[in-house]
């Protein structure tokens, strides 16, 4: 709930008074609260203006606070001094009016030393569940008590009713939970900050663990690759040696295959020449170049294809056999394997380089985190030292302020004691009808020696009225220099003895007021008897 500027000023004033004056306990609304939320509105209405009153330990603290507010030109504040308030115990009969009726003071929770202030604020008011209960108590049972309902309706002692909660009352009733709400909000912010820090720490720890695991796996892969590398290189060397050994055999086999193919070509030419000579007449008869053309085109076309296929299959089998004998595929496979191993080795070397780079980056990050942690720890120690120094300075200042306040209280007490003595002297002078000389007053002036304004005016008011605007003239007194308290006490004792002797003489010189009163009474009775006698004489003369 956002505070207004006025509320903020009040809060600042309260904080200042609490800091400057140790006797300030706090606002009543902050020192107590209803035992259940349903009583919030009733307690708000019952406390009224006392809800924002400032509870102080003694009357002097209240006076000091008021003086400070005047000097600083701040708005006025109501104070409840715990040592001066007079609280009448609530009527126990009100506690037995019914289950739905309770004393307001019984539904407010507070410390024992604040209980008088709460009782002063709510008096003997009662809280009722409904307006019907309040009417029953005040009108049917004729109880002279202020009744407040849960929804804020009031039945006063004189029987008048004011009703219903307003928006302002509802807002004020929520203030009972302000202190607890503020504490919960502060706790929530603290827990949120702590949880954020914990989550961030856990995230960093998780990342660090993940990077550590990756680094460990990378190092393991590097070691595995490095352990396999000699075997791969040895295998490559062995394959190269085998290739060097079988290279002459491969060349020999290739020469034999070429010679055999050449021989087969010559044999085929010879066979064709023989066939052409044998089937020369047949060829002329059918108009073909040779019998082979006829065989190919007419009779043996399919057979030739079949035979050719078989021949090709046979040649293919032979070639395959020959190829199986010269290891060219092994060579290709070895070359392919070597190429793959080289590529794998390059990939492993690249991965090793990347892992080393990541490891270096992680080490730099770890060092940076360690440095940041060390710097933060040093800063924390420095701040703690500064806080301790500030706390010590604050304690010293508080001790000095308390000493000054104590000395000021002693001086003010002395001033008040002298003021009381002065007022006592002025009262005695007024009572004895003794006019004290004042500065600037003419000698022998008797303008102010007339009668007092009446018995209803107290001696203190008379003394204040007579001497408020002027200072007492002490020039007629003997100038003495008394160095010790005993000498001053002895001198004052002599004055008091002299005054007592003069007062005794004056009392003996005064006439007997009782005799004078008796004389006046007898004179009144004589006058009355004479009047009655004259009336009797007149009646007698009228008769005769």
Coordinates of C-alpha atoms in Angstrom, one line a residue, residues 94-494:
X94 CA -19.9 -6.0 31.4
X95 CA -18.0 -9.2 30.9
X96 CA -21.1 -11.2 31.8
X97 CA -23.5 -9.5 29.4
X98 CA -23.4 -12.5 26.9
X99 CA -21.3 -14.6 24.6
X100 CA -21.7 -12.1 21.8
X101 CA -20.6 -9.1 23.9
X102 CA -17.1 -8.4 25.0
X103 CA -15.1 -5.6 26.5
X104 CA -13.1 -3.9 23.8
X105 CA -10.0 -4.0 26.1
X106 CA -10.4 -7.8 26.1
X107 CA -10.2 -8.2 22.3
X108 CA -6.9 -6.2 22.1
X109 CA -3.6 -8.0 22.4
X110 CA -0.6 -5.9 23.8
X111 CA 2.2 -6.0 26.3
X112 CA 1.4 -5.6 29.9
X113 CA 3.1 -2.2 30.2
X114 CA 1.0 -0.9 27.3
X115 CA -2.3 -2.1 28.8
X116 CA -3.0 1.2 30.7
X117 CA -2.7 3.1 27.4
X118 CA -5.1 0.7 25.7
X119 CA -7.6 0.9 28.6
X120 CA -7.3 4.7 28.5
X121 CA -8.1 4.8 24.8
X122 CA -11.1 2.5 24.8
X123 CA -12.4 3.0 28.4
X124 CA -15.1 0.6 29.3
X125 CA -16.5 0.3 25.7
X126 CA -18.0 -3.0 24.6
X127 CA -18.0 -4.7 21.2
X128 CA -21.2 -6.5 20.0
X129 CA -21.6 -9.0 17.2
X130 CA -24.6 -7.1 15.7
X131 CA -26.6 -4.0 16.2
X132 CA -29.4 -6.0 17.8
X133 CA -27.1 -7.0 20.6
X134 CA -26.0 -3.4 21.0
X135 CA -29.6 -2.2 21.2
X136 CA -30.5 -4.9 23.6
X137 CA -27.7 -3.9 26.0
X138 CA -28.2 -0.1 25.7
X139 CA -32.0 0.2 25.4
X140 CA -33.6 -2.9 26.9
X141 CA -31.2 -3.5 29.7
X142 CA -30.5 0.3 30.1
X143 CA -26.8 -0.2 30.5
X144 CA -24.9 3.1 30.4
X145 CA -22.1 2.0 28.2
X146 CA -20.7 2.7 24.7
X147 CA -21.4 -0.2 22.4
X148 CA -19.6 -0.8 19.1
X149 CA -20.6 -3.4 16.5
X150 CA -18.3 -5.4 14.3
X151 CA -19.3 -3.4 11.3
X152 CA -18.5 0.0 13.0
X153 CA -21.9 1.1 14.2
X154 CA -21.9 2.9 17.6
X155 CA -24.5 3.3 20.4
X156 CA -23.2 5.9 22.8
X157 CA -23.9 6.2 26.5
X158 CA -26.6 8.9 25.9
X159 CA -28.5 6.6 23.5
X160 CA -27.5 8.2 20.2
X161 CA -26.5 6.0 17.3
X162 CA -24.0 6.5 14.5
X163 CA -23.8 4.0 11.8
X164 CA -21.9 2.1 9.4
X165 CA -18.3 1.9 8.3
X166 CA -17.0 4.4 5.7
X167 CA -14.2 4.1 3.2
X168 CA -12.0 6.0 5.6
X169 CA -12.8 3.7 8.5
X170 CA -12.2 0.7 6.4
X171 CA -8.8 2.1 5.4
X172 CA -7.9 2.9 9.0
X173 CA -9.0 -0.6 10.2
X174 CA -6.4 -2.2 7.9
X175 CA -3.6 -0.3 9.6
X176 CA -3.6 -2.8 12.6
X177 CA -1.8 -5.2 10.3
X178 CA 0.6 -2.6 8.8
X179 CA 3.5 -3.5 11.1
X180 CA 3.1 -7.2 10.6
X181 CA 2.6 -6.7 6.8
X182 CA 5.7 -4.6 6.6
X183 CA 7.7 -7.2 8.5
X184 CA 6.4 -10.0 6.2
X185 CA 7.2 -7.9 3.1
X186 CA 10.7 -7.3 4.4
X187 CA 11.0 -11.0 5.1
X188 CA 9.7 -11.9 1.7
X189 CA 12.2 -9.5 0.0
X190 CA 15.0 -11.0 2.1
X191 CA 14.0 -14.6 1.2
X192 CA 13.6 -13.6 -2.5
X193 CA 17.1 -12.1 -2.5
X194 CA 18.5 -15.2 -0.7
X195 CA 16.6 -17.6 -3.1
X196 CA 17.9 -15.6 -6.1
X197 CA 21.4 -15.9 -4.8
X198 CA 21.0 -19.6 -4.1
X199 CA 19.6 -20.2 -7.5
X200 CA 22.4 -18.3 -9.2
X201 CA 24.9 -20.1 -7.1
X202 CA 23.3 -23.5 -7.9
X203 CA 23.3 -22.6 -11.6
X204 CA 27.0 -21.6 -11.5
X205 CA 27.8 -24.8 -9.6
X206 CA 25.9 -26.9 -12.1
X207 CA 27.7 -25.2 -15.0
X208 CA 31.0 -25.7 -13.3
X209 CA 30.2 -29.3 -12.6
X210 CA 29.2 -29.8 -16.3
X211 CA 32.3 -28.1 -17.6
X212 CA 34.4 -30.1 -15.1
X213 CA 32.8 -33.4 -16.4
X214 CA 33.4 -32.3 -20.0
X215 CA 37.0 -31.5 -19.2
X216 CA 37.5 -34.9 -17.5
X217 CA 35.9 -36.7 -20.5
X218 CA 38.0 -34.7 -23.0
X219 CA 41.2 -35.5 -21.1
X220 CA 40.2 -39.1 -21.1
X221 CA 39.5 -39.0 -24.8
X222 CA 42.8 -37.4 -25.4
X223 CA 44.6 -40.0 -23.4
X224 CA 42.7 -42.8 -25.2
X225 CA 43.6 -41.3 -28.6
X226 CA 47.2 -40.8 -27.7
X227 CA 47.3 -44.4 -26.5
X228 CA 45.8 -45.6 -29.9
X229 CA 48.0 -43.4 -32.1
X230 CA 51.2 -45.6 -31.8
X231 CA 49.2 -48.7 -32.8
X232 CA 47.7 -46.9 -35.8
X233 CA 51.0 -45.6 -36.9
X234 CA 52.5 -49.1 -36.5
X235 CA 49.7 -50.6 -38.6
X236 CA 50.3 -48.0 -41.3
X237 CA 54.0 -48.8 -41.4
X238 CA 53.3 -52.5 -41.6
X239 CA 50.8 -52.0 -44.5
X240 CA 53.4 -50.0 -46.4
X241 CA 56.0 -52.7 -45.9
X242 CA 53.5 -55.4 -47.2
X243 CA 52.8 -53.2 -50.3
X244 CA 56.5 -52.8 -51.0
X245 CA 56.9 -56.6 -50.7
X246 CA 54.1 -57.6 -53.1
X247 CA 54.7 -54.8 -55.7
X248 CA 57.1 -57.0 -57.9
X249 CA 54.6 -59.9 -57.8
X250 CA 51.9 -57.6 -59.0
X251 CA 54.0 -56.4 -61.9
X252 CA 54.8 -60.0 -62.9
X253 CA 51.2 -61.0 -62.8
X254 CA 50.2 -58.0 -64.9
X255 CA 52.8 -59.0 -67.6
X256 CA 51.6 -62.6 -67.7
X257 CA 48.0 -61.5 -68.2
X258 CA 49.0 -59.2 -71.1
X259 CA 51.0 -62.0 -72.8
X260 CA 48.1 -64.4 -72.4
X261 CA 45.6 -61.9 -73.9
X262 CA 47.9 -61.4 -76.9
X263 CA 48.2 -65.2 -77.4
X264 CA 44.5 -65.6 -77.3
X265 CA 44.1 -62.9 -79.9
X266 CA 46.5 -64.6 -82.3
X267 CA 44.7 -68.0 -81.8
X268 CA 41.4 -66.4 -82.6
X269 CA 42.8 -64.9 -85.9
X270 CA 44.1 -68.3 -86.9
X271 CA 40.8 -70.0 -86.1
X272 CA 38.9 -67.5 -88.2
X273 CA 41.2 -68.0 -91.2
X274 CA 40.7 -71.8 -91.0
X275 CA 36.9 -71.4 -90.8
X276 CA 36.9 -69.0 -93.8
X277 CA 38.8 -71.4 -96.0
X278 CA 36.5 -74.3 -95.0
X279 CA 33.3 -72.4 -95.6
X280 CA 34.3 -70.3 -98.5
X281 CA 31.8 -72.0 -100.9
X282 CA 29.0 -71.7 -98.4
X283 CA 29.8 -68.1 -97.9
X284 CA 29.6 -67.4 -101.6
X285 CA 26.4 -69.3 -101.9
X286 CA 24.6 -67.3 -99.2
X287 CA 26.4 -64.0 -100.1
X288 CA 28.1 -63.6 -96.8
X289 CA 31.6 -62.7 -96.0
X290 CA 32.3 -65.8 -93.8
X291 CA 30.5 -68.6 -92.0
X292 CA 30.9 -66.6 -88.8
X293 CA 28.6 -64.0 -90.1
X294 CA 26.0 -66.6 -90.9
X295 CA 26.5 -68.2 -87.5
X296 CA 26.3 -64.9 -85.8
X297 CA 23.3 -63.7 -87.8
X298 CA 21.2 -66.8 -88.4
X299 CA 22.0 -70.2 -86.8
X300 CA 24.1 -69.7 -83.8
X301 CA 23.1 -66.2 -82.7
X302 CA 21.6 -67.4 -79.5
X303 CA 24.1 -70.1 -79.0
X304 CA 26.8 -67.7 -79.6
X305 CA 25.4 -65.3 -77.1
X306 CA 25.1 -68.2 -74.6
X307 CA 28.6 -69.4 -75.3
X308 CA 29.9 -65.9 -75.2
X309 CA 28.2 -65.4 -71.9
X310 CA 29.8 -68.5 -70.7
X311 CA 33.1 -67.5 -72.1
X312 CA 32.8 -64.1 -70.5
X313 CA 31.8 -65.7 -67.3
X314 CA 34.8 -68.0 -67.5
X315 CA 37.1 -65.1 -68.4
X316 CA 35.6 -63.1 -65.6
X317 CA 36.2 -65.9 -63.2
X318 CA 39.7 -66.2 -64.4
X319 CA 40.3 -62.5 -64.0
X320 CA 38.8 -62.5 -60.6
X321 CA 41.0 -65.3 -59.6
X322 CA 44.0 -63.4 -61.0
X323 CA 42.9 -60.2 -59.3
X324 CA 42.5 -62.2 -56.0
X325 CA 46.1 -63.3 -56.4
X326 CA 47.7 -59.8 -56.8
X327 CA 46.2 -58.0 -53.7
X328 CA 45.2 -54.7 -55.4
X329 CA 42.0 -54.5 -53.3
X330 CA 44.0 -55.0 -50.1
X331 CA 46.2 -52.2 -51.1
X332 CA 43.2 -50.0 -51.8
X333 CA 41.6 -51.0 -48.5
X334 CA 44.8 -50.3 -46.7
X335 CA 45.1 -46.9 -48.4
X336 CA 41.4 -46.2 -47.5
X337 CA 42.0 -47.3 -43.9
X338 CA 45.1 -45.1 -43.7
X339 CA 43.2 -42.1 -45.0
X340 CA 40.4 -42.7 -42.5
X341 CA 42.9 -43.1 -39.7
X342 CA 44.6 -39.8 -40.7
X343 CA 41.3 -38.0 -40.9
X344 CA 40.3 -39.5 -37.5
X345 CA 43.7 -38.4 -36.1
X346 CA 43.3 -34.9 -37.4
X347 CA 39.8 -34.8 -35.9
X348 CA 41.1 -36.0 -32.6
X349 CA 43.9 -33.4 -32.7
X350 CA 41.4 -30.7 -33.5
X351 CA 39.1 -31.9 -30.7
X352 CA 42.1 -32.0 -28.4
X353 CA 43.0 -28.4 -29.3
X354 CA 39.4 -27.4 -28.7
X355 CA 39.3 -29.1 -25.4
X356 CA 42.6 -27.5 -24.4
X357 CA 41.1 -24.1 -25.4
X358 CA 38.0 -24.8 -23.4
X359 CA 40.1 -26.0 -20.5
X360 CA 42.2 -22.8 -20.6
X361 CA 39.0 -20.7 -20.8
X362 CA 37.5 -22.6 -17.8
X363 CA 40.7 -22.1 -15.9
X364 CA 40.6 -18.4 -16.7
X365 CA 36.9 -18.2 -15.7
X366 CA 37.6 -20.1 -12.5
X367 CA 40.4 -17.8 -11.6
X368 CA 38.2 -14.8 -12.4
X369 CA 35.5 -16.3 -10.1
X370 CA 38.1 -16.9 -7.4
X371 CA 39.4 -13.4 -7.7
X372 CA 35.8 -12.0 -7.7
X373 CA 35.0 -14.1 -4.6
X374 CA 38.1 -12.9 -2.9
X375 CA 37.4 -9.3 -3.7
X376 CA 33.8 -9.7 -2.5
X377 CA 35.0 -11.3 0.7
X378 CA 37.5 -8.5 1.3
X379 CA 34.8 -5.9 0.5
X380 CA 32.5 -7.6 2.9
X381 CA 35.1 -7.6 5.6
X382 CA 35.8 -3.9 4.9
X383 CA 32.1 -3.1 5.1
X384 CA 31.7 -5.0 8.3
X385 CA 34.6 -3.1 9.8
X386 CA 33.0 0.2 8.7
X387 CA 29.7 -0.9 10.1
X388 CA 31.3 -1.8 13.4
X389 CA 33.0 1.6 13.5
X390 CA 29.8 3.4 12.6
X391 CA 27.9 1.3 15.3
X392 CA 30.6 2.2 17.8
X393 CA 30.3 5.9 16.9
X394 CA 26.5 5.6 17.1
X395 CA 26.7 4.0 20.5
X396 CA 29.1 6.7 21.7
X397 CA 26.8 9.4 20.3
X398 CA 23.8 7.8 21.9
X399 CA 25.7 7.6 25.2
X400 CA 26.6 11.3 24.9
X401 CA 23.0 12.2 24.0
X402 CA 21.7 10.2 26.9
X403 CA 24.2 11.9 29.2
X404 CA 23.1 15.3 27.9
X405 CA 19.4 14.4 28.2
X406 CA 20.0 13.2 31.8
X407 CA 21.8 16.4 32.7
X408 CA 19.1 18.4 31.0
X409 CA 16.5 16.6 32.9
X410 CA 18.3 17.3 36.2
X411 CA 18.6 21.0 35.3
X412 CA 15.0 21.2 34.3
X413 CA 14.0 19.4 37.5
X414 CA 15.9 22.0 39.5
X415 CA 14.3 24.8 37.5
X416 CA 10.9 23.3 38.1
X417 CA 11.7 23.0 41.8
X418 CA 12.7 26.7 42.0
X419 CA 9.5 27.6 40.1
X420 CA 7.4 25.7 42.5
X421 CA 9.1 27.4 45.5
X422 CA 8.5 30.8 43.8
X423 CA 4.8 30.0 43.3
X424 CA 4.6 28.8 46.9
X425 CA 6.1 32.1 48.1
X426 CA 3.7 34.1 45.9
X427 CA 0.7 32.1 47.2
X428 CA 1.7 32.7 50.8
X429 CA 2.2 36.4 50.0
X430 CA -1.2 36.6 48.4
X431 CA -2.9 34.6 51.2
X432 CA -1.3 36.9 53.8
X433 CA -2.3 40.0 51.7
X434 CA 1.4 41.0 51.5
X435 CA 2.3 43.1 48.5
X436 CA 5.7 42.2 47.1
X437 CA 7.7 45.0 45.5
X438 CA 8.0 44.8 41.7
X439 CA 10.5 46.3 39.4
X440 CA 9.3 49.7 38.1
X441 CA 6.4 50.0 40.7
X442 CA 6.1 53.4 42.5
X443 CA 6.9 53.3 46.2
X444 CA 3.8 53.2 48.4
X445 CA 1.4 52.5 45.4
X446 CA -1.7 50.8 46.7
X447 CA -3.7 50.4 43.5
X448 CA -3.5 46.7 43.6
X449 CA -4.4 46.2 47.3
X450 CA -8.1 46.0 46.7
X451 CA -10.3 43.0 47.2
X452 CA -9.6 39.8 45.3
X453 CA -11.8 38.9 42.3
X454 CA -13.7 36.3 44.3
X455 CA -13.3 33.1 46.3
X456 CA -13.6 31.1 43.1
X457 CA -10.2 32.3 41.9
X458 CA -7.4 30.2 43.4
X459 CA -4.4 31.7 45.2
X460 CA -2.1 30.4 42.4
X461 CA -4.1 32.3 39.8
X462 CA -4.1 35.4 42.0
X463 CA -0.4 35.2 42.4
X464 CA 0.1 34.6 38.6
X465 CA -2.2 37.5 37.8
X466 CA -0.6 39.9 40.2
X467 CA 3.1 39.2 39.4
X468 CA 3.0 37.6 35.9
X469 CA 3.9 40.8 34.0
X470 CA 6.5 42.1 36.4
X471 CA 9.6 40.9 38.1
X472 CA 10.0 40.8 41.9
X473 CA 12.3 43.7 43.1
X474 CA 14.9 42.2 45.5
X475 CA 16.9 45.4 45.8
X476 CA 15.5 46.1 49.4
X477 CA 17.0 42.8 50.6
X478 CA 20.4 42.6 52.3
X479 CA 23.2 41.7 49.9
X480 CA 24.7 38.5 51.2
X481 CA 27.3 36.1 49.8
X482 CA 26.7 32.6 51.2
X483 CA 29.2 30.0 49.9
X484 CA 27.6 26.8 51.3
X485 CA 24.2 25.2 51.3
X486 CA 24.3 25.1 55.2
X487 CA 24.8 28.8 55.4
X488 CA 21.9 29.4 53.0
X489 CA 19.7 27.0 55.0
X490 CA 20.6 28.8 58.3
X491 CA 19.8 32.2 56.7
X492 CA 16.5 31.0 55.4
X493 CA 15.7 29.5 58.8
X494 CA 16.2 32.9 60.4

